[in-house]
């Protein structure tokens, strides 16, 4: 086998592994394009979270953190929110789900200037932690609430 053919095969295998790793990194992540800029999307997200009766536990402005140490980062804001009534049933089935709760949503801007809202799919989280049938109603409620919140935050 020629060296150039071997190099092409190795490059193909490496590219295949890289694309598979990128796809795996997105497992369980729901991402929706926003019709608004990052600041407006985050304001709308927080308004909807509160309208649903959920508590906002933290707001992490990653871009501001980067700027504070002399680095640049496109707008990247994380909102951490939820309530014990919604998350506890999942943790009662699989206590390790506490690592993924409370719920989180990330508002971020891509290289082309588009704004996106991303959040973890509750069904994926339940599966990740092996939560059983008793958590199904809580997962369905979280899924519906997140979908409604994300839609109101991103769609006019």
mmCIF file with all atom_site columns, C-alpha atoms in Angstrom:
data_model
loop_
_atom_site.group_PDB
_atom_site.id
_atom_site.type_symbol
_atom_site.label_atom_id
_atom_site.label_alt_id
_atom_site.label_comp_id
_atom_site.label_asym_id
_atom_site.label_entity_id
_atom_site.label_seq_id
_atom_site.pdbx_PDB_ins_code
_atom_site.Cartn_x
_atom_site.Cartn_y
_atom_site.Cartn_z
_atom_site.occupancy
_atom_site.B_iso_or_equiv
_atom_site.pdbx_formal_charge
_atom_site.auth_seq_id
_atom_site.auth_comp_id
_atom_site.auth_asym_id
_atom_site.auth_atom_id
_atom_site.pdbx_PDB_model_num
ATOM 1   C CA . UNK A 1 1   ? 0.000   0.000  0.000  1.00 0.00 ? 1   UNK A CA 1
ATOM 2   C CA . UNK A 1 2   ? 1.312   3.431  -0.911 1.00 0.00 ? 2   UNK A CA 1
ATOM 3   C CA . UNK A 1 3   ? 2.018   5.887  1.862  1.00 0.00 ? 3   UNK A CA 1
ATOM 4   C CA . UNK A 1 4   ? -0.378  8.467  0.367  1.00 0.00 ? 4   UNK A CA 1
ATOM 5   C CA . UNK A 1 5   ? -3.217  5.917  0.351  1.00 0.00 ? 5   UNK A CA 1
ATOM 6   C CA . UNK A 1 6   ? -2.476  4.986  3.965  1.00 0.00 ? 6   UNK A CA 1
ATOM 7   C CA . UNK A 1 7   ? -2.501  8.662  4.969  1.00 0.00 ? 7   UNK A CA 1
ATOM 8   C CA . UNK A 1 8   ? -5.888  9.152  3.273  1.00 0.00 ? 8   UNK A CA 1
ATOM 9   C CA . UNK A 1 9   ? -7.328  6.149  5.112  1.00 0.00 ? 9   UNK A CA 1
ATOM 10  C CA . UNK A 1 10  ? -6.024  7.411  8.449  1.00 0.00 ? 10  UNK A CA 1
ATOM 11  C CA . UNK A 1 11  ? -7.443  10.891 7.715  1.00 0.00 ? 11  UNK A CA 1
ATOM 12  C CA . UNK A 1 12  ? -10.837 9.361  6.861  1.00 0.00 ? 12  UNK A CA 1
ATOM 13  C CA . UNK A 1 13  ? -10.879 7.338  10.078 1.00 0.00 ? 13  UNK A CA 1
ATOM 14  C CA . UNK A 1 14  ? -9.875  10.397 12.122 1.00 0.00 ? 14  UNK A CA 1
ATOM 15  C CA . UNK A 1 15  ? -12.549 12.558 10.479 1.00 0.00 ? 15  UNK A CA 1
ATOM 16  C CA . UNK A 1 16  ? -15.129 9.863  11.095 1.00 0.00 ? 16  UNK A CA 1
ATOM 17  C CA . UNK A 1 17  ? -14.217 9.657  14.776 1.00 0.00 ? 17  UNK A CA 1
ATOM 18  C CA . UNK A 1 18  ? -14.253 13.441 15.108 1.00 0.00 ? 18  UNK A CA 1
ATOM 19  C CA . UNK A 1 19  ? -17.715 13.824 13.559 1.00 0.00 ? 19  UNK A CA 1
ATOM 20  C CA . UNK A 1 20  ? -19.038 11.016 15.758 1.00 0.00 ? 20  UNK A CA 1
ATOM 21  C CA . UNK A 1 21  ? -17.655 12.721 18.870 1.00 0.00 ? 21  UNK A CA 1
ATOM 22  C CA . UNK A 1 22  ? -19.279 16.011 17.867 1.00 0.00 ? 22  UNK A CA 1
ATOM 23  C CA . UNK A 1 23  ? -22.635 14.264 17.357 1.00 0.00 ? 23  UNK A CA 1
ATOM 24  C CA . UNK A 1 24  ? -22.352 12.529 20.726 1.00 0.00 ? 24  UNK A CA 1
ATOM 25  C CA . UNK A 1 25  ? -21.639 15.844 22.436 1.00 0.00 ? 25  UNK A CA 1
ATOM 26  C CA . UNK A 1 26  ? -25.049 17.080 21.280 1.00 0.00 ? 26  UNK A CA 1
ATOM 27  C CA . UNK A 1 27  ? -26.994 14.066 22.591 1.00 0.00 ? 27  UNK A CA 1
ATOM 28  C CA . UNK A 1 28  ? -29.900 15.234 24.693 1.00 0.00 ? 28  UNK A CA 1
ATOM 29  C CA . UNK A 1 29  ? -29.418 18.887 23.805 1.00 0.00 ? 29  UNK A CA 1
ATOM 30  C CA . UNK A 1 30  ? -32.330 20.798 22.306 1.00 0.00 ? 30  UNK A CA 1
ATOM 31  C CA . UNK A 1 31  ? -31.346 23.960 20.432 1.00 0.00 ? 31  UNK A CA 1
ATOM 32  C CA . UNK A 1 32  ? -33.796 26.486 19.023 1.00 0.00 ? 32  UNK A CA 1
ATOM 33  C CA . UNK A 1 33  ? -32.974 29.510 16.865 1.00 0.00 ? 33  UNK A CA 1
ATOM 34  C CA . UNK A 1 34  ? -34.237 32.750 18.356 1.00 0.00 ? 34  UNK A CA 1
ATOM 35  C CA . UNK A 1 35  ? -35.906 35.554 16.435 1.00 0.00 ? 35  UNK A CA 1
ATOM 36  C CA . UNK A 1 36  ? -34.333 37.992 18.895 1.00 0.00 ? 36  UNK A CA 1
ATOM 37  C CA . UNK A 1 37  ? -30.827 39.030 19.882 1.00 0.00 ? 37  UNK A CA 1
ATOM 38  C CA . UNK A 1 38  ? -29.061 37.477 22.870 1.00 0.00 ? 38  UNK A CA 1
ATOM 39  C CA . UNK A 1 39  ? -30.069 40.145 25.403 1.00 0.00 ? 39  UNK A CA 1
ATOM 40  C CA . UNK A 1 40  ? -33.741 40.144 24.402 1.00 0.00 ? 40  UNK A CA 1
ATOM 41  C CA . UNK A 1 41  ? -33.836 36.351 24.264 1.00 0.00 ? 41  UNK A CA 1
ATOM 42  C CA . UNK A 1 42  ? -32.441 36.112 27.804 1.00 0.00 ? 42  UNK A CA 1
ATOM 43  C CA . UNK A 1 43  ? -34.896 38.731 29.092 1.00 0.00 ? 43  UNK A CA 1
ATOM 44  C CA . UNK A 1 44  ? -37.791 36.860 27.469 1.00 0.00 ? 44  UNK A CA 1
ATOM 45  C CA . UNK A 1 45  ? -36.498 33.550 28.843 1.00 0.00 ? 45  UNK A CA 1
ATOM 46  C CA . UNK A 1 46  ? -36.283 34.864 32.395 1.00 0.00 ? 46  UNK A CA 1
ATOM 47  C CA . UNK A 1 47  ? -39.744 36.449 32.118 1.00 0.00 ? 47  UNK A CA 1
ATOM 48  C CA . UNK A 1 48  ? -41.256 33.156 30.955 1.00 0.00 ? 48  UNK A CA 1
ATOM 49  C CA . UNK A 1 49  ? -39.464 31.132 33.629 1.00 0.00 ? 49  UNK A CA 1
ATOM 50  C CA . UNK A 1 50  ? -40.911 33.397 36.319 1.00 0.00 ? 50  UNK A CA 1
ATOM 51  C CA . UNK A 1 51  ? -44.366 33.399 34.656 1.00 0.00 ? 51  UNK A CA 1
ATOM 52  C CA . UNK A 1 52  ? -44.383 29.597 34.985 1.00 0.00 ? 52  UNK A CA 1
ATOM 53  C CA . UNK A 1 53  ? -43.807 29.973 38.727 1.00 0.00 ? 53  UNK A CA 1
ATOM 54  C CA . UNK A 1 54  ? -40.243 28.697 38.621 1.00 0.00 ? 54  UNK A CA 1
ATOM 55  C CA . UNK A 1 55  ? -37.446 30.171 40.713 1.00 0.00 ? 55  UNK A CA 1
ATOM 56  C CA . UNK A 1 56  ? -34.354 31.665 39.103 1.00 0.00 ? 56  UNK A CA 1
ATOM 57  C CA . UNK A 1 57  ? -31.386 30.371 41.088 1.00 0.00 ? 57  UNK A CA 1
ATOM 58  C CA . UNK A 1 58  ? -28.549 31.882 39.083 1.00 0.00 ? 58  UNK A CA 1
ATOM 59  C CA . UNK A 1 59  ? -27.640 33.774 35.960 1.00 0.00 ? 59  UNK A CA 1
ATOM 60  C CA . UNK A 1 60  ? -24.141 33.133 34.632 1.00 0.00 ? 60  UNK A CA 1
ATOM 61  C CA . UNK A 1 61  ? -22.870 35.577 32.017 1.00 0.00 ? 61  UNK A CA 1
ATOM 62  C CA . UNK A 1 62  ? -19.960 33.632 30.525 1.00 0.00 ? 62  UNK A CA 1
ATOM 63  C CA . UNK A 1 63  ? -19.021 36.487 28.165 1.00 0.00 ? 63  UNK A CA 1
ATOM 64  C CA . UNK A 1 64  ? -18.711 38.895 31.096 1.00 0.00 ? 64  UNK A CA 1
ATOM 65  C CA . UNK A 1 65  ? -16.570 36.347 32.919 1.00 0.00 ? 65  UNK A CA 1
ATOM 66  C CA . UNK A 1 66  ? -14.327 36.029 29.908 1.00 0.00 ? 66  UNK A CA 1
ATOM 67  C CA . UNK A 1 67  ? -14.052 39.823 29.589 1.00 0.00 ? 67  UNK A CA 1
ATOM 68  C CA . UNK A 1 68  ? -13.080 40.073 33.269 1.00 0.00 ? 68  UNK A CA 1
ATOM 69  C CA . UNK A 1 69  ? -9.935  38.038 32.540 1.00 0.00 ? 69  UNK A CA 1
ATOM 70  C CA . UNK A 1 70  ? -9.125  39.790 29.254 1.00 0.00 ? 70  UNK A CA 1
ATOM 71  C CA . UNK A 1 71  ? -10.659 37.217 26.910 1.00 0.00 ? 71  UNK A CA 1
ATOM 72  C CA . UNK A 1 72  ? -13.407 37.608 24.346 1.00 0.00 ? 72  UNK A CA 1
ATOM 73  C CA . UNK A 1 73  ? -16.455 35.411 24.002 1.00 0.00 ? 73  UNK A CA 1
ATOM 74  C CA . UNK A 1 74  ? -19.588 35.953 21.966 1.00 0.00 ? 74  UNK A CA 1
ATOM 75  C CA . UNK A 1 75  ? -22.716 36.413 24.106 1.00 0.00 ? 75  UNK A CA 1
ATOM 76  C CA . UNK A 1 76  ? -23.148 33.228 26.165 1.00 0.00 ? 76  UNK A CA 1
ATOM 77  C CA . UNK A 1 77  ? -25.615 33.441 29.078 1.00 0.00 ? 77  UNK A CA 1
ATOM 78  C CA . UNK A 1 78  ? -26.775 30.590 31.292 1.00 0.00 ? 78  UNK A CA 1
ATOM 79  C CA . UNK A 1 79  ? -29.968 30.711 33.347 1.00 0.00 ? 79  UNK A CA 1
ATOM 80  C CA . UNK A 1 80  ? -30.408 28.138 36.141 1.00 0.00 ? 80  UNK A CA 1
ATOM 81  C CA . UNK A 1 81  ? -33.989 27.680 37.303 1.00 0.00 ? 81  UNK A CA 1
ATOM 82  C CA . UNK A 1 82  ? -36.619 25.239 38.553 1.00 0.00 ? 82  UNK A CA 1
ATOM 83  C CA . UNK A 1 83  ? -38.571 24.174 41.604 1.00 0.00 ? 83  UNK A CA 1
ATOM 84  C CA . UNK A 1 84  ? -38.426 21.293 44.037 1.00 0.00 ? 84  UNK A CA 1
ATOM 85  C CA . UNK A 1 85  ? -41.893 20.045 43.115 1.00 0.00 ? 85  UNK A CA 1
ATOM 86  C CA . UNK A 1 86  ? -40.764 19.441 39.543 1.00 0.00 ? 86  UNK A CA 1
ATOM 87  C CA . UNK A 1 87  ? -37.270 18.069 40.084 1.00 0.00 ? 87  UNK A CA 1
ATOM 88  C CA . UNK A 1 88  ? -37.631 16.037 43.272 1.00 0.00 ? 88  UNK A CA 1
ATOM 89  C CA . UNK A 1 89  ? -39.644 13.171 41.693 1.00 0.00 ? 89  UNK A CA 1
ATOM 90  C CA . UNK A 1 90  ? -36.823 12.621 39.214 1.00 0.00 ? 90  UNK A CA 1
ATOM 91  C CA . UNK A 1 91  ? -34.212 12.671 41.990 1.00 0.00 ? 91  UNK A CA 1
ATOM 92  C CA . UNK A 1 92  ? -36.334 10.284 44.097 1.00 0.00 ? 92  UNK A CA 1
ATOM 93  C CA . UNK A 1 93  ? -35.990 7.774  41.265 1.00 0.00 ? 93  UNK A CA 1
ATOM 94  C CA . UNK A 1 94  ? -32.351 8.529  40.523 1.00 0.00 ? 94  UNK A CA 1
ATOM 95  C CA . UNK A 1 95  ? -30.598 10.737 43.040 1.00 0.00 ? 95  UNK A CA 1
ATOM 96  C CA . UNK A 1 96  ? -27.689 11.329 40.669 1.00 0.00 ? 96  UNK A CA 1
ATOM 97  C CA . UNK A 1 97  ? -30.071 13.444 38.547 1.00 0.00 ? 97  UNK A CA 1
ATOM 98  C CA . UNK A 1 98  ? -29.238 16.181 41.052 1.00 0.00 ? 98  UNK A CA 1
ATOM 99  C CA . UNK A 1 99  ? -26.050 16.812 39.068 1.00 0.00 ? 99  UNK A CA 1
ATOM 100 C CA . UNK A 1 100 ? -28.238 17.940 36.124 1.00 0.00 ? 100 UNK A CA 1
ATOM 101 C CA . UNK A 1 101 ? -30.854 19.783 38.166 1.00 0.00 ? 101 UNK A CA 1
ATOM 102 C CA . UNK A 1 102 ? -32.003 22.486 38.557 1.00 0.00 ? 102 UNK A CA 1
ATOM 103 C CA . UNK A 1 103 ? -32.840 23.028 34.914 1.00 0.00 ? 103 UNK A CA 1
ATOM 104 C CA . UNK A 1 104 ? -30.599 25.192 32.755 1.00 0.00 ? 104 UNK A CA 1
ATOM 105 C CA . UNK A 1 105 ? -30.975 27.105 29.514 1.00 0.00 ? 105 UNK A CA 1
ATOM 106 C CA . UNK A 1 106 ? -28.149 28.680 27.543 1.00 0.00 ? 106 UNK A CA 1
ATOM 107 C CA . UNK A 1 107 ? -28.626 31.692 25.277 1.00 0.00 ? 107 UNK A CA 1
ATOM 108 C CA . UNK A 1 108 ? -25.711 32.069 22.891 1.00 0.00 ? 108 UNK A CA 1
ATOM 109 C CA . UNK A 1 109 ? -24.697 33.769 19.678 1.00 0.00 ? 109 UNK A CA 1
ATOM 110 C CA . UNK A 1 110 ? -22.941 31.931 16.868 1.00 0.00 ? 110 UNK A CA 1
ATOM 111 C CA . UNK A 1 111 ? -20.187 33.200 14.553 1.00 0.00 ? 111 UNK A CA 1
ATOM 112 C CA . UNK A 1 112 ? -22.740 34.471 12.027 1.00 0.00 ? 112 UNK A CA 1
ATOM 113 C CA . UNK A 1 113 ? -24.566 36.530 14.674 1.00 0.00 ? 113 UNK A CA 1
ATOM 114 C CA . UNK A 1 114 ? -27.586 34.222 15.040 1.00 0.00 ? 114 UNK A CA 1
ATOM 115 C CA . UNK A 1 115 ? -28.954 33.739 18.549 1.00 0.00 ? 115 UNK A CA 1
ATOM 116 C CA . UNK A 1 116 ? -29.786 30.284 19.902 1.00 0.00 ? 116 UNK A CA 1
ATOM 117 C CA . UNK A 1 117 ? -31.383 28.868 23.037 1.00 0.00 ? 117 UNK A CA 1
ATOM 118 C CA . UNK A 1 118 ? -30.204 25.429 24.180 1.00 0.00 ? 118 UNK A CA 1
ATOM 119 C CA . UNK A 1 119 ? -31.389 23.208 27.026 1.00 0.00 ? 119 UNK A CA 1
ATOM 120 C CA . UNK A 1 120 ? -31.125 19.608 28.155 1.00 0.00 ? 120 UNK A CA 1
ATOM 121 C CA . UNK A 1 121 ? -33.975 17.302 27.163 1.00 0.00 ? 121 UNK A CA 1
ATOM 122 C CA . UNK A 1 122 ? -35.526 16.052 30.434 1.00 0.00 ? 122 UNK A CA 1
ATOM 123 C CA . UNK A 1 123 ? -36.212 12.622 28.885 1.00 0.00 ? 123 UNK A CA 1
ATOM 124 C CA . UNK A 1 124 ? -32.545 12.326 28.014 1.00 0.00 ? 124 UNK A CA 1
ATOM 125 C CA . UNK A 1 125 ? -31.588 13.268 31.580 1.00 0.00 ? 125 UNK A CA 1
ATOM 126 C CA . UNK A 1 126 ? -34.007 10.695 32.994 1.00 0.00 ? 126 UNK A CA 1
ATOM 127 C CA . UNK A 1 127 ? -32.512 8.025  30.759 1.00 0.00 ? 127 UNK A CA 1
ATOM 128 C CA . UNK A 1 128 ? -28.977 9.110  31.591 1.00 0.00 ? 128 UNK A CA 1
ATOM 129 C CA . UNK A 1 129 ? -29.657 8.546  35.274 1.00 0.00 ? 129 UNK A CA 1
ATOM 130 C CA . UNK A 1 130 ? -31.796 5.433  34.870 1.00 0.00 ? 130 UNK A CA 1
ATOM 131 C CA . UNK A 1 131 ? -34.980 6.978  36.281 1.00 0.00 ? 131 UNK A CA 1
ATOM 132 C CA . UNK A 1 132 ? -37.859 4.561  36.028 1.00 0.00 ? 132 UNK A CA 1
ATOM 133 C CA . UNK A 1 133 ? -41.571 4.698  35.278 1.00 0.00 ? 133 UNK A CA 1
ATOM 134 C CA . UNK A 1 134 ? -42.512 6.649  38.445 1.00 0.00 ? 134 UNK A CA 1
ATOM 135 C CA . UNK A 1 135 ? -40.550 9.657  37.141 1.00 0.00 ? 135 UNK A CA 1
ATOM 136 C CA . UNK A 1 136 ? -42.362 9.640  33.784 1.00 0.00 ? 136 UNK A CA 1
ATOM 137 C CA . UNK A 1 137 ? -45.017 12.204 34.775 1.00 0.00 ? 137 UNK A CA 1
ATOM 138 C CA . UNK A 1 138 ? -42.401 14.607 36.180 1.00 0.00 ? 138 UNK A CA 1
ATOM 139 C CA . UNK A 1 139 ? -40.297 14.256 33.032 1.00 0.00 ? 139 UNK A CA 1
ATOM 140 C CA . UNK A 1 140 ? -43.326 14.910 30.825 1.00 0.00 ? 140 UNK A CA 1
ATOM 141 C CA . UNK A 1 141 ? -44.210 18.017 32.850 1.00 0.00 ? 141 UNK A CA 1
ATOM 142 C CA . UNK A 1 142 ? -40.628 19.334 32.646 1.00 0.00 ? 142 UNK A CA 1
ATOM 143 C CA . UNK A 1 143 ? -40.525 18.658 28.913 1.00 0.00 ? 143 UNK A CA 1
ATOM 144 C CA . UNK A 1 144 ? -43.785 20.525 28.286 1.00 0.00 ? 144 UNK A CA 1
ATOM 145 C CA . UNK A 1 145 ? -42.756 23.457 30.472 1.00 0.00 ? 145 UNK A CA 1
ATOM 146 C CA . UNK A 1 146 ? -39.330 23.805 28.848 1.00 0.00 ? 146 UNK A CA 1
ATOM 147 C CA . UNK A 1 147 ? -40.820 23.632 25.362 1.00 0.00 ? 147 UNK A CA 1
ATOM 148 C CA . UNK A 1 148 ? -43.384 26.326 26.207 1.00 0.00 ? 148 UNK A CA 1
ATOM 149 C CA . UNK A 1 149 ? -40.777 28.559 27.860 1.00 0.00 ? 149 UNK A CA 1
ATOM 150 C CA . UNK A 1 150 ? -38.293 28.165 25.001 1.00 0.00 ? 150 UNK A CA 1
ATOM 151 C CA . UNK A 1 151 ? -40.948 28.859 22.374 1.00 0.00 ? 151 UNK A CA 1
ATOM 152 C CA . UNK A 1 152 ? -42.137 32.049 24.092 1.00 0.00 ? 152 UNK A CA 1
ATOM 153 C CA . UNK A 1 153 ? -38.547 33.215 24.553 1.00 0.00 ? 153 UNK A CA 1
ATOM 154 C CA . UNK A 1 154 ? -37.543 32.709 20.919 1.00 0.00 ? 154 UNK A CA 1
ATOM 155 C CA . UNK A 1 155 ? -40.646 33.241 18.761 1.00 0.00 ? 155 UNK A CA 1
ATOM 156 C CA . UNK A 1 156 ? -42.419 36.608 18.236 1.00 0.00 ? 156 UNK A CA 1
#
